[in-house]
Coordinates of C-alpha atoms in Angstrom, one line a residue:
X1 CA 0.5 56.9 -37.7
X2 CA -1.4 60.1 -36.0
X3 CA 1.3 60.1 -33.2
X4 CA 4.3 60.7 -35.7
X5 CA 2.9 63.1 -37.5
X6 CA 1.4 65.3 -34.8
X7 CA 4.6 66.8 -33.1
X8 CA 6.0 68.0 -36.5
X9 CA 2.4 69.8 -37.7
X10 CA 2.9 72.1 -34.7
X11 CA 3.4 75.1 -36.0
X12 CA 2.6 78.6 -35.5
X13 CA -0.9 78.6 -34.0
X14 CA 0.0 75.6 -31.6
X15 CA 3.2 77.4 -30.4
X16 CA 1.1 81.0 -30.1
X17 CA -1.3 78.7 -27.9
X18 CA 2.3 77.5 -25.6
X19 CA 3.0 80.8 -25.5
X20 CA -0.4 82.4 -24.1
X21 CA -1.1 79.4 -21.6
X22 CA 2.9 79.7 -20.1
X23 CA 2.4 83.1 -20.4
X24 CA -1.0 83.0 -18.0
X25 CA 0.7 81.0 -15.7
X26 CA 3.4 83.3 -15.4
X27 CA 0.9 86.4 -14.5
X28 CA -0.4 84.4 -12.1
X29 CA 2.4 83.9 -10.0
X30 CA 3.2 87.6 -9.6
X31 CA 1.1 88.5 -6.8
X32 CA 1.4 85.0 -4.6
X33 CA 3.1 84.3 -1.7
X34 CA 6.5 82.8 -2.1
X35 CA 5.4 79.4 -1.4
X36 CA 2.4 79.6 -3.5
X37 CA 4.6 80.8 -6.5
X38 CA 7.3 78.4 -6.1
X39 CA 4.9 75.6 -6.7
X40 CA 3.0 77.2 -9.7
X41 CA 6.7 78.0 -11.0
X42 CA 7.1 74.0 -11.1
X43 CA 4.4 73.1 -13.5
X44 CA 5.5 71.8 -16.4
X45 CA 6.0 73.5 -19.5
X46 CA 2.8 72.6 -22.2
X47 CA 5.5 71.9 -24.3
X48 CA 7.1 69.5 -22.5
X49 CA 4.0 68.1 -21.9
X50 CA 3.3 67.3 -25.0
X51 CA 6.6 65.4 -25.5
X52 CA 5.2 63.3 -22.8
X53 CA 4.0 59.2 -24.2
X54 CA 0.6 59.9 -21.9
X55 CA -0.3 63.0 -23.8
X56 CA 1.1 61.6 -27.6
X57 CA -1.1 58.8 -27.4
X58 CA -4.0 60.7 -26.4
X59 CA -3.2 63.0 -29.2
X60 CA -3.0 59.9 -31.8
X61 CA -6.2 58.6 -30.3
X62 CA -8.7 62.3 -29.2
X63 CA -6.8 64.4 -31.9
X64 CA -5.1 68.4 -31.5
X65 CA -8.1 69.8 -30.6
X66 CA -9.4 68.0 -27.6
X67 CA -5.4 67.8 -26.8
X68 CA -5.5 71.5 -26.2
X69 CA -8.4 71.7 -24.2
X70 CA -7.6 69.0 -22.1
X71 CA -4.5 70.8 -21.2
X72 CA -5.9 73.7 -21.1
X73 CA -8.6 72.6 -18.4
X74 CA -6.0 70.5 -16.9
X75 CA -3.5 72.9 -16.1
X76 CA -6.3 75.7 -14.8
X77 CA -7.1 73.4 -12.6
X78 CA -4.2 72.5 -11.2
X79 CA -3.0 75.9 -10.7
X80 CA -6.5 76.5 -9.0
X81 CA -5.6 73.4 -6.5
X82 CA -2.2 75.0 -6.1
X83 CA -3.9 78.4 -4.6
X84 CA -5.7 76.7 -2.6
X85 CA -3.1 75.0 -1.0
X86 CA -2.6 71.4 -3.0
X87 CA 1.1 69.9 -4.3
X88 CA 2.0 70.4 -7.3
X89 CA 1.8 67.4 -9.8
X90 CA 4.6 66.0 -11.5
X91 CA 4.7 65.9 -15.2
X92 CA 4.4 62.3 -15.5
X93 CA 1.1 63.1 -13.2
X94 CA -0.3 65.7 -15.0
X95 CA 0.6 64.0 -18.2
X96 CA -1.7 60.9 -17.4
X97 CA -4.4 63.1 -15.9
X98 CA -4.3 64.9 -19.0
X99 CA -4.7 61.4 -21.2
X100 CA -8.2 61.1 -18.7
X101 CA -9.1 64.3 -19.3
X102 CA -9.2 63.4 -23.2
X103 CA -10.5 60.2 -22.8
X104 CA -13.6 61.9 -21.1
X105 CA -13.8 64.7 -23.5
X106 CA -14.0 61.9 -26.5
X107 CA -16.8 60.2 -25.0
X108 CA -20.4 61.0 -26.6
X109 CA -22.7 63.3 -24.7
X110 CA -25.3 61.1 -25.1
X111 CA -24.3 57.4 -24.1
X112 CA -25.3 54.3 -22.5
X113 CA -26.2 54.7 -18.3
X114 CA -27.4 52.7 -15.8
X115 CA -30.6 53.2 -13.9
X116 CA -30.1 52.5 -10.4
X117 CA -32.4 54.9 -9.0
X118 CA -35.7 52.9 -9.2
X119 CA -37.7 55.5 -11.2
X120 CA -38.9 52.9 -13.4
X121 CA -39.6 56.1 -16.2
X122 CA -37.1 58.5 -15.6
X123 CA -37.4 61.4 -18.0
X124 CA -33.3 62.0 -17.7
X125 CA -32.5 59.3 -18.4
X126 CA -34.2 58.9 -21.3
X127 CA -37.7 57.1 -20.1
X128 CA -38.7 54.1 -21.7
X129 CA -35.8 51.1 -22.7
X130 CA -36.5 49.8 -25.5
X131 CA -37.8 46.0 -26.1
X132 CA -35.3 43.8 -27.8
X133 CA -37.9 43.2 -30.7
X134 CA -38.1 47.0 -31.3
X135 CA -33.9 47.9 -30.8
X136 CA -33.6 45.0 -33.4
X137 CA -36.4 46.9 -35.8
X138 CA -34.3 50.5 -35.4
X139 CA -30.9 48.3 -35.8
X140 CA -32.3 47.1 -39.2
X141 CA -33.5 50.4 -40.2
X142 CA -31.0 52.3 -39.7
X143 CA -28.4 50.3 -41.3
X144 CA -29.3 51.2 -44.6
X145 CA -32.4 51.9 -47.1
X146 CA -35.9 51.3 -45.7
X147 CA -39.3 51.7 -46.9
X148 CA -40.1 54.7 -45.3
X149 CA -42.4 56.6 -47.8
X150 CA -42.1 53.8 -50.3
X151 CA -45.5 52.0 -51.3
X152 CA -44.4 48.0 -52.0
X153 CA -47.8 47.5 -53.3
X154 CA -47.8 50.4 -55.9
X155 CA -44.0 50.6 -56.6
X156 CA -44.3 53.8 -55.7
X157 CA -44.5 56.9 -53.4
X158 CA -46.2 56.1 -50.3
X159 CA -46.3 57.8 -47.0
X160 CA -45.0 57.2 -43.1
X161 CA -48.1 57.5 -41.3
X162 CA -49.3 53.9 -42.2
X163 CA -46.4 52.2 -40.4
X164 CA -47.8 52.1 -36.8
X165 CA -51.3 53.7 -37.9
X166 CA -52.6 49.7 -38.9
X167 CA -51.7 48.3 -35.5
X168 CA -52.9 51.5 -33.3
X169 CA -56.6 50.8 -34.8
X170 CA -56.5 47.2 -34.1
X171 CA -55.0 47.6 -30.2
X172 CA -57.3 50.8 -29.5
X173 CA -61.0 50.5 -31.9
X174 CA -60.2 53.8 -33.0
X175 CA -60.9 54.6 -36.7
X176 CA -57.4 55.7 -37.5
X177 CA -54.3 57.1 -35.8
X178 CA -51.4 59.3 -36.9
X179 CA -48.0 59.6 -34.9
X180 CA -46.0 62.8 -34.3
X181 CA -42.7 63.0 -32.1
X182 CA -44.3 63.8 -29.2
X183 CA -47.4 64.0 -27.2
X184 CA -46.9 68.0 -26.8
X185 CA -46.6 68.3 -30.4
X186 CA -49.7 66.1 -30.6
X187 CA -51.6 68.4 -28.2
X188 CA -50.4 71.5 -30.6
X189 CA -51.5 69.7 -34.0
X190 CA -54.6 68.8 -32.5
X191 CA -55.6 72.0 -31.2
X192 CA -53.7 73.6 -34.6
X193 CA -56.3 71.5 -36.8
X194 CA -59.3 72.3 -35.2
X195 CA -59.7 75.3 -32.7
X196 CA -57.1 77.9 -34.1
X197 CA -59.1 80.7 -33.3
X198 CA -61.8 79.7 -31.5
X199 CA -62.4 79.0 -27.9
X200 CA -61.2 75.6 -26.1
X201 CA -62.9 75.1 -22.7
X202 CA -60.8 73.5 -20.3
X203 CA -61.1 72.6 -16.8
X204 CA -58.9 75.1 -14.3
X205 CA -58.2 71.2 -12.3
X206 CA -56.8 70.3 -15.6
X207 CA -54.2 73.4 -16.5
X208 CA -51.3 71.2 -15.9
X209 CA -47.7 71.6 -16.6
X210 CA -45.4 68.9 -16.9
X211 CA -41.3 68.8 -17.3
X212 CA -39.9 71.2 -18.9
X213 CA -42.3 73.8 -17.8
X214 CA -44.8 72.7 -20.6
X215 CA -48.4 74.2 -19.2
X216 CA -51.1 73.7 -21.2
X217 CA -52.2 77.2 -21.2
X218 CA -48.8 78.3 -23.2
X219 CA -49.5 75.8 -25.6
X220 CA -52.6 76.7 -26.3
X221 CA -51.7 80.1 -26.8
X222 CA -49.1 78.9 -29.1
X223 CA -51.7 76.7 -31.4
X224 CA -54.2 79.9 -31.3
X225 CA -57.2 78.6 -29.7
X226 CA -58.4 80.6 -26.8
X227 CA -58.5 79.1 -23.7
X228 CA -61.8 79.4 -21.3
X229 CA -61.5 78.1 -17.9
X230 CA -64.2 77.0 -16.2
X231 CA -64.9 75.6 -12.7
X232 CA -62.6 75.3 -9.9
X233 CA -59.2 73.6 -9.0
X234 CA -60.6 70.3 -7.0
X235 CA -64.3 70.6 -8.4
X236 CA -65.9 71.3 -12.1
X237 CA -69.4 70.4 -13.2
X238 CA -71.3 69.6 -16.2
X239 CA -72.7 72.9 -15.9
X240 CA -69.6 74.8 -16.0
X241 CA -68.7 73.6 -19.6
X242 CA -72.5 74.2 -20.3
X243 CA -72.5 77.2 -19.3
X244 CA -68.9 78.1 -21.0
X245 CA -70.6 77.4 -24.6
X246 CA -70.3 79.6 -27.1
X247 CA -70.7 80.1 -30.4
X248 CA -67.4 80.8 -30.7
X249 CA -66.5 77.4 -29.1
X250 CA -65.4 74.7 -31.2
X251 CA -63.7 72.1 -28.6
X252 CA -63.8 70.7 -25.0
X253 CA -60.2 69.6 -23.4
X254 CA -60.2 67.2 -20.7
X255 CA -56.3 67.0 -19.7
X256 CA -55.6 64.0 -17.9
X257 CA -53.7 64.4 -14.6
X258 CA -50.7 62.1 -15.2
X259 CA -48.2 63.7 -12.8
X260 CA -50.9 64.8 -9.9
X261 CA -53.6 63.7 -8.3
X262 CA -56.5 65.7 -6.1
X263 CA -57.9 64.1 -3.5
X264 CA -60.3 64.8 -0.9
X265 CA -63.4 67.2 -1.7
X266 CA -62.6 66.4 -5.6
X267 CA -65.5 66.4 -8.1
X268 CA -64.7 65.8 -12.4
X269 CA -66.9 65.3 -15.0
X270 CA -66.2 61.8 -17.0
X271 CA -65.4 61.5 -20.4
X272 CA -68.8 59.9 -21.2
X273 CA -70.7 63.0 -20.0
X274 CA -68.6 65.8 -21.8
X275 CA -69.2 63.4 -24.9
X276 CA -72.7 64.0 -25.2
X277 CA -72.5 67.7 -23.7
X278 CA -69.9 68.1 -26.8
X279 CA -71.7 66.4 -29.6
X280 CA -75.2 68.0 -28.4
X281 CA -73.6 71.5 -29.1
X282 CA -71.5 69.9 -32.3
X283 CA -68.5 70.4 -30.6
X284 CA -65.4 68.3 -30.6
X285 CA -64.4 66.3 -27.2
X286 CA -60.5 66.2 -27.0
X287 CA -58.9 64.3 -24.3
X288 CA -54.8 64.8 -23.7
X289 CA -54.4 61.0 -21.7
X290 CA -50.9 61.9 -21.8
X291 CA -49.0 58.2 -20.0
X292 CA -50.3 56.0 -22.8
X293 CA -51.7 52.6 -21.2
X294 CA -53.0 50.2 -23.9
X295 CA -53.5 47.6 -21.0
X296 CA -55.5 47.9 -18.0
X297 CA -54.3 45.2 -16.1
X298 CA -51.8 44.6 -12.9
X299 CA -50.2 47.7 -11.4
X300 CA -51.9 49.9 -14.3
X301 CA -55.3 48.6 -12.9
X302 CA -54.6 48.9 -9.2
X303 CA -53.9 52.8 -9.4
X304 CA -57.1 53.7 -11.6
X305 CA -55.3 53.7 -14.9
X306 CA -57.8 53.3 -18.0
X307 CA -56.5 52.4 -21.3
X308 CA -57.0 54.9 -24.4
X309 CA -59.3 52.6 -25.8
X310 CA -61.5 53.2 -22.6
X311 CA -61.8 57.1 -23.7
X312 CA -62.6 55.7 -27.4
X313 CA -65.5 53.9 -26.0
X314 CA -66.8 56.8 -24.1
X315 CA -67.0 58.5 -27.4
X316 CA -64.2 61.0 -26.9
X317 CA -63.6 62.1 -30.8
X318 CA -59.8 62.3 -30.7
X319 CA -57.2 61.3 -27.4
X320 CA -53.6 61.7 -27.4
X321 CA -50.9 60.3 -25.6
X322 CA -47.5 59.4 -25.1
X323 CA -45.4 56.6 -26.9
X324 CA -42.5 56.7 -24.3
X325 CA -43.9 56.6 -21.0
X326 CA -46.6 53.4 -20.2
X327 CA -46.8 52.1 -23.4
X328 CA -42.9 51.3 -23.0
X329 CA -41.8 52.7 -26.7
X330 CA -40.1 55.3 -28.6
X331 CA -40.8 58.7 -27.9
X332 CA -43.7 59.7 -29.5
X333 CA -47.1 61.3 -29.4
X334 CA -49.9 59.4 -30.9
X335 CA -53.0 60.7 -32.0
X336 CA -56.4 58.6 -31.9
X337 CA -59.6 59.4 -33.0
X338 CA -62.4 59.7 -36.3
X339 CA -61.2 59.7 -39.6
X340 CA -62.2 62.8 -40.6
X341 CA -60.3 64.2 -37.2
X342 CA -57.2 62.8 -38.2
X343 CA -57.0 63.6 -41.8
X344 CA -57.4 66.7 -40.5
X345 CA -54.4 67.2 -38.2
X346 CA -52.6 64.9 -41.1
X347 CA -53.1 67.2 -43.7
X348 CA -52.2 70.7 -41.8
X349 CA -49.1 71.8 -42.7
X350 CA -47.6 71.7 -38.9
X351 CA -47.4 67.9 -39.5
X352 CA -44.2 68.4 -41.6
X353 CA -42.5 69.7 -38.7
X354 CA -43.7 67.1 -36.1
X355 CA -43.3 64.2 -38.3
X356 CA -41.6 61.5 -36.5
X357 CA -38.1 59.9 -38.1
X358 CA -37.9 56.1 -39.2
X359 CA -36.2 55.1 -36.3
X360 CA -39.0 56.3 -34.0
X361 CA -41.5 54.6 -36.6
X362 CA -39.6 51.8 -35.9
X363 CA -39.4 51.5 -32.7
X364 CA -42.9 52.4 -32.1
X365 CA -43.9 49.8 -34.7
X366 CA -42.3 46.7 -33.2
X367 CA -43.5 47.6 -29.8
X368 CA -47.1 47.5 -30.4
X369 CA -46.6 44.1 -32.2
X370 CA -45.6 42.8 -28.9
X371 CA -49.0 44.6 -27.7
X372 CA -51.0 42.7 -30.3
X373 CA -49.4 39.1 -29.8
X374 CA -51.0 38.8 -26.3
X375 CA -50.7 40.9 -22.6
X376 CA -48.3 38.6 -21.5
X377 CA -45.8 38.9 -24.2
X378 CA -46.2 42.9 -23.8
X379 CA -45.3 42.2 -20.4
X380 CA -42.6 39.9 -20.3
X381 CA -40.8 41.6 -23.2
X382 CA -41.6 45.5 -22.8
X383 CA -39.0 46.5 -19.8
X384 CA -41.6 49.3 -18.6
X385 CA -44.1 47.0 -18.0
X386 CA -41.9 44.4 -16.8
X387 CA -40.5 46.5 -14.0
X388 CA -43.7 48.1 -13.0
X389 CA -44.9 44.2 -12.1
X390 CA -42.0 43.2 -10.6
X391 CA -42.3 41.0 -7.6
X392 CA -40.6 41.8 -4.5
X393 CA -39.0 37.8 -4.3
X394 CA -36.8 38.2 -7.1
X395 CA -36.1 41.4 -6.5
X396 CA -34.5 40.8 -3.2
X397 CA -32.6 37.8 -4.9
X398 CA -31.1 40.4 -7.3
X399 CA -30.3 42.4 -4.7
X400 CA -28.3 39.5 -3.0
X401 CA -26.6 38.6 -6.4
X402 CA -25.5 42.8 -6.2
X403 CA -24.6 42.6 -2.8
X404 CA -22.1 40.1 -3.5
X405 CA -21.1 41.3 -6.6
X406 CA -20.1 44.5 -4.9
X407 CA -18.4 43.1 -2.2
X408 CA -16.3 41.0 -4.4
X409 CA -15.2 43.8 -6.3
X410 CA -14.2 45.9 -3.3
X411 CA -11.5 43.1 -1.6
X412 CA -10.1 42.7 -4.9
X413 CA -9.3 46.2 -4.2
X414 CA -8.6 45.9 -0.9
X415 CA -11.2 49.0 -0.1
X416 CA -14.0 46.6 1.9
X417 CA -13.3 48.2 5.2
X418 CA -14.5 51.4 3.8
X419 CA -17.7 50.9 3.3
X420 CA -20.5 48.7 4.8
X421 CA -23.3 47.0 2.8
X422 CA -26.5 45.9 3.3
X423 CA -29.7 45.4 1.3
X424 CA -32.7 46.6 2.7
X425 CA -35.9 47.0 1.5
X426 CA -37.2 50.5 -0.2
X427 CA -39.7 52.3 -2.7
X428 CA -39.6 52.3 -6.6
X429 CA -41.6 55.0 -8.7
X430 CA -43.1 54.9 -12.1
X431 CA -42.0 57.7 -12.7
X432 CA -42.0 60.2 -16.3
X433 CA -45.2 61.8 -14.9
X434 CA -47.2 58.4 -14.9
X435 CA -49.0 56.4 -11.9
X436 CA -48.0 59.8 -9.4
X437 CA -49.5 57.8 -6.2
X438 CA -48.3 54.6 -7.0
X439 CA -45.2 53.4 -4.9
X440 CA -43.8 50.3 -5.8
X441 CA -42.3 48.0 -3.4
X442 CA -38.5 47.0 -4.2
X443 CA -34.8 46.1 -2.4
X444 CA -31.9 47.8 -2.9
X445 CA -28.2 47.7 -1.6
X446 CA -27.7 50.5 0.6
X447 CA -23.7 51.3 1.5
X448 CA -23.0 53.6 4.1
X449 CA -19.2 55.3 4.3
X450 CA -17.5 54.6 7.2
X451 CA -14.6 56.3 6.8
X452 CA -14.0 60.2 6.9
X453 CA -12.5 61.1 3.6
X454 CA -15.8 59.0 2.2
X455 CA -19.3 60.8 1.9
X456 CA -22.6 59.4 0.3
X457 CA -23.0 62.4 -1.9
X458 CA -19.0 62.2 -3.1
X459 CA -19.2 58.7 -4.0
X460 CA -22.8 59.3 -6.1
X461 CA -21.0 62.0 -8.3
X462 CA -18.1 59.7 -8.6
X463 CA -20.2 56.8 -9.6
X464 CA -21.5 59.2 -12.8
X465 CA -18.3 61.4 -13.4
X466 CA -15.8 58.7 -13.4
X467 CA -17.0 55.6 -15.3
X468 CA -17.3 55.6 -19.1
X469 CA -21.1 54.1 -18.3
X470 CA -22.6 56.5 -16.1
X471 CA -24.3 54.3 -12.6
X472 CA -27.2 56.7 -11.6
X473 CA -28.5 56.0 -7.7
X474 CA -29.9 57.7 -4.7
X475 CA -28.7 59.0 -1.8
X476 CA -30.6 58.7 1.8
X477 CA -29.7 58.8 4.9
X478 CA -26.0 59.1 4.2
X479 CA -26.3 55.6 2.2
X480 CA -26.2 55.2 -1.4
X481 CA -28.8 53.3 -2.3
X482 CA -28.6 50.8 -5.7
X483 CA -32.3 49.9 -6.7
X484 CA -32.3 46.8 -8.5
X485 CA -35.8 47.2 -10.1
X486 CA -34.3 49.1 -12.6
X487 CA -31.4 47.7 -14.0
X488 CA -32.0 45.5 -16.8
X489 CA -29.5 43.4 -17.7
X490 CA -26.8 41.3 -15.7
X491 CA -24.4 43.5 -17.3
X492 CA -25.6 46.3 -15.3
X493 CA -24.5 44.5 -11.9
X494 CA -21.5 44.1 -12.9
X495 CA -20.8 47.7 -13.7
X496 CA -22.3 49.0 -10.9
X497 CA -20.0 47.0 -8.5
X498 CA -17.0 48.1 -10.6
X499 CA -18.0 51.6 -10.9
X500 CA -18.7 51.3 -6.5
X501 CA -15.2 49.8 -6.1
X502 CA -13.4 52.4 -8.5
X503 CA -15.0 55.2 -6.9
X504 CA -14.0 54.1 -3.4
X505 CA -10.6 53.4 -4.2
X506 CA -10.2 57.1 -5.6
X507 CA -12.0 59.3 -2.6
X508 CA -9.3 57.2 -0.1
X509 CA -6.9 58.4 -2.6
X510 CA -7.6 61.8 -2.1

């Protein structure tokens, strides 16, 4: 057993590191007031720490190494809470603070959270959920051998860009597709393949940046066309892009404005019109749709959303868009257009490095098969869609069945009286830079601190620092707000209501 045979592997490095952490706490107490030094003179010994059950098991369970750090951090900080004026822990205190400390420090990075903020896409928290056709599809692929680049037909060698490329012609018309990890990679293959070197005219209403400061004009730059501007921020004409022509031209980006809109004195050209402008001049039409729809229907519709296949129509010769925002998949960037366009940006040797992975094949896969069985299977399966067309009704029943839930949890720990609850009615977002004007109707349950050693923003950082599953929410007007529209499962009740109840208990504790 780990536990046994810890203590007795301690050697010299692990008594070098006693030695320099007792040491630091002992230079620390020279120049404090008597008082001060007293109670940093109290903390335990690490080695007598470690002899405590709390920080064995941890040992047996995290291992040495997160061990040390733990009491490392552990015992900074409490000498930190010491200065400024705290009481000093006992060692059976600091012992089980130090077992939480490695319990947290053995949790993955990336883990399971729930959404309770109501962005429906939110790009922290890692956009689209999956469907439970498409988690089964990675499940199954990632437990063991797939056919990845393997042919079934041939017996032989095949290659991954067939996997979602069959069911992306049949959802969109176009004449093929290819898939690359993202839709910023798909904007630099596409602009790689075909305009390194030569000029891209682009709308200066359409020079857009998204998250993480991506701007078009960088990635441009970074793909080697040249950018050429033309028109102004709220109005650009046909003319402009006529008049931009060169014969050093070989494209015309129209960027679609998925995280902005301009209203007011606003003038664009359509899709339809730079088409023939483009193909008059032999030039290629490019549009970036960026959100992905391959439905126009319900809350899509109602904001002015048109589906790639729309663009296809209008004779645009290659769009790109995103796999993990409105279409509700993996993320991706898919690329739609000719054939000879896409063999193109398949065959250049960027696509190596922008390849997607099996799992996002998979993902991406299963998802559009939901797409092709019928709008109202994409809808009631595909959790983006799903929560963009939720009904107030049931949402305000959810937010009942929270309510409750909550206020269970908090009399079993006898904390009720610190808080009061209520569910109101509030504002959802699409979020992910999708559907900007679009506000979505929704309930949530709001609770408001009422007592003093309680504050809105203390119990929000609780609710993600504490719990194992991290409960993500809003704050406003002193309230923290749960928005049911996001939470997916009835699991997710439950664990916010637990989360709620543990992170009251601790602020009265403090």
């Amino acid at each position: 057993m780990r536990v046994a045979i810890w203590w007795p592997t301690m050697i010299v490095g692990d008594l070098l590191f006693i030695e320099h952490v007792e040491r630091l706490s002992m230079s620390d107490c020279e120049s404090m007031p008597a008082e001060v030094r007293d109670r940093l003179r109290s903390i335990p010994a690490v080695h007598e720490l470690l002899a405590e059950w709390p920080v064995m098991k941890a040992a047996g369970d995290a291992g040495d190494t997160i061990v040390r750090e733990a009491i490392d951090a552990e015992l900074d900080a409490e000498r930190t809470a010491i200065r400024s004026g705290a009481p000093a822990r006992n060692k059976r205190e600091l012992a089980l603070a130090i077992e939480r400390r490695c319990h947290r420090l053995s949790l993955p990075t990336l883990r399971p959270a729930v959404n309770a903020t109501g962005v429906v896409i939110h790009t922290n928290l890692g956009r689209a959920p999956l469907a439970p056709a498409a988690v089964q599809a990675v499940t199954d692929v990632a437990r063991g051998y797939s056919t990845l680049e393997y042919d079934v037909a041939t017996c032989a060698r095949g290659g991954r860009k067939e996997h979602a490329a069959r069911l992306l012609r049949t959802l969109t018309g176009a004449q093929d597709a290819l898939v690359v990890n993202n839709n910023a990679a798909a904007v630099l293959l596409v602009l790689a393949a075909h305009a390194c070197g030569k000029e891209v005219i682009v709308s200066r209403g359409e020079l857009v940046e998204v998250g993480g400061s991506f701007r078009i004009p960088d990635i441009m730059a970074a793909s080697g066309a040249k950018l050429v501007e033309v028109g102004s921020t709220n109005r650009t004409h046909l003319d402009d892009y006529r008049c931009a022509i060169t014969p050093s031209t070989a494209m015309i980006l129209k960027v679609h404005p998925s995280n902005y809109r301009i209203e007011g004195f606003h003038e664009e050209v359509s899709a339809a019109e730079l088409s023939a402008l483009a193909h008059e001049h032999g030039l290629l039409l490019y549009e970036d749709q960026g959100s992905g729809a391959l439905l126009a229907d319900g809350v899509l519709a109602d904001a002015g959303e048109q589906p790639t296949s729309a663009s296809l129509c209008a004779a645009v010769d290659v769009v790109s868009c995103s796999g993990d925002k409105l279409l509700g998949a993996s993320q991706a960037g898919i690329i739609l257009g000719s054939a000879q366009v896409i063999a193109a940006c398949a065959s250049h040797p960027l696509m190596r490095a922008l390849r997607p992975g099996k799992l996002t094949l998979a993902a991406l896969e299963a998802t559009l098969r939901l797409y092709v069985t019928g709008s109202d299977t994409a809808h009631r399966e595909i959790p983006v869609l799903n929560m963009l067309s939720g009904a107030p009704a049931p949402l305000e029943r959810q937010a009942k069945r929270l309510h409750d839930r909550i206020l269970r949890k908090l009399r079993e720990a006898q904390c009720e009286k610190a808080v009061e609850l209520q569910v109101v009615e509030g504002v959802s977002t699409p979020g992910g830079g999708s559907l900007p004007t679009v506000e979505l109707p929704t309930f949530c349950v709001a609770v408001c601190p009422v007592d003093g050693r309680l504050s809105a923003d203390g119990l929000k950082h609780a609710l993600v620092q504490e719990p194992d599953t991290p409960v993500v929410t809003r704050v406003r007007h002193d309230q923290v707000l749960f928005d049911v529209r996001t939470l997916l499962h009835d699991t997710d009740l439950d664990l916010c209501a637990s989360a709620l109840a543990d992170a009251v208990q601790t602020g009265l504790r403090r």
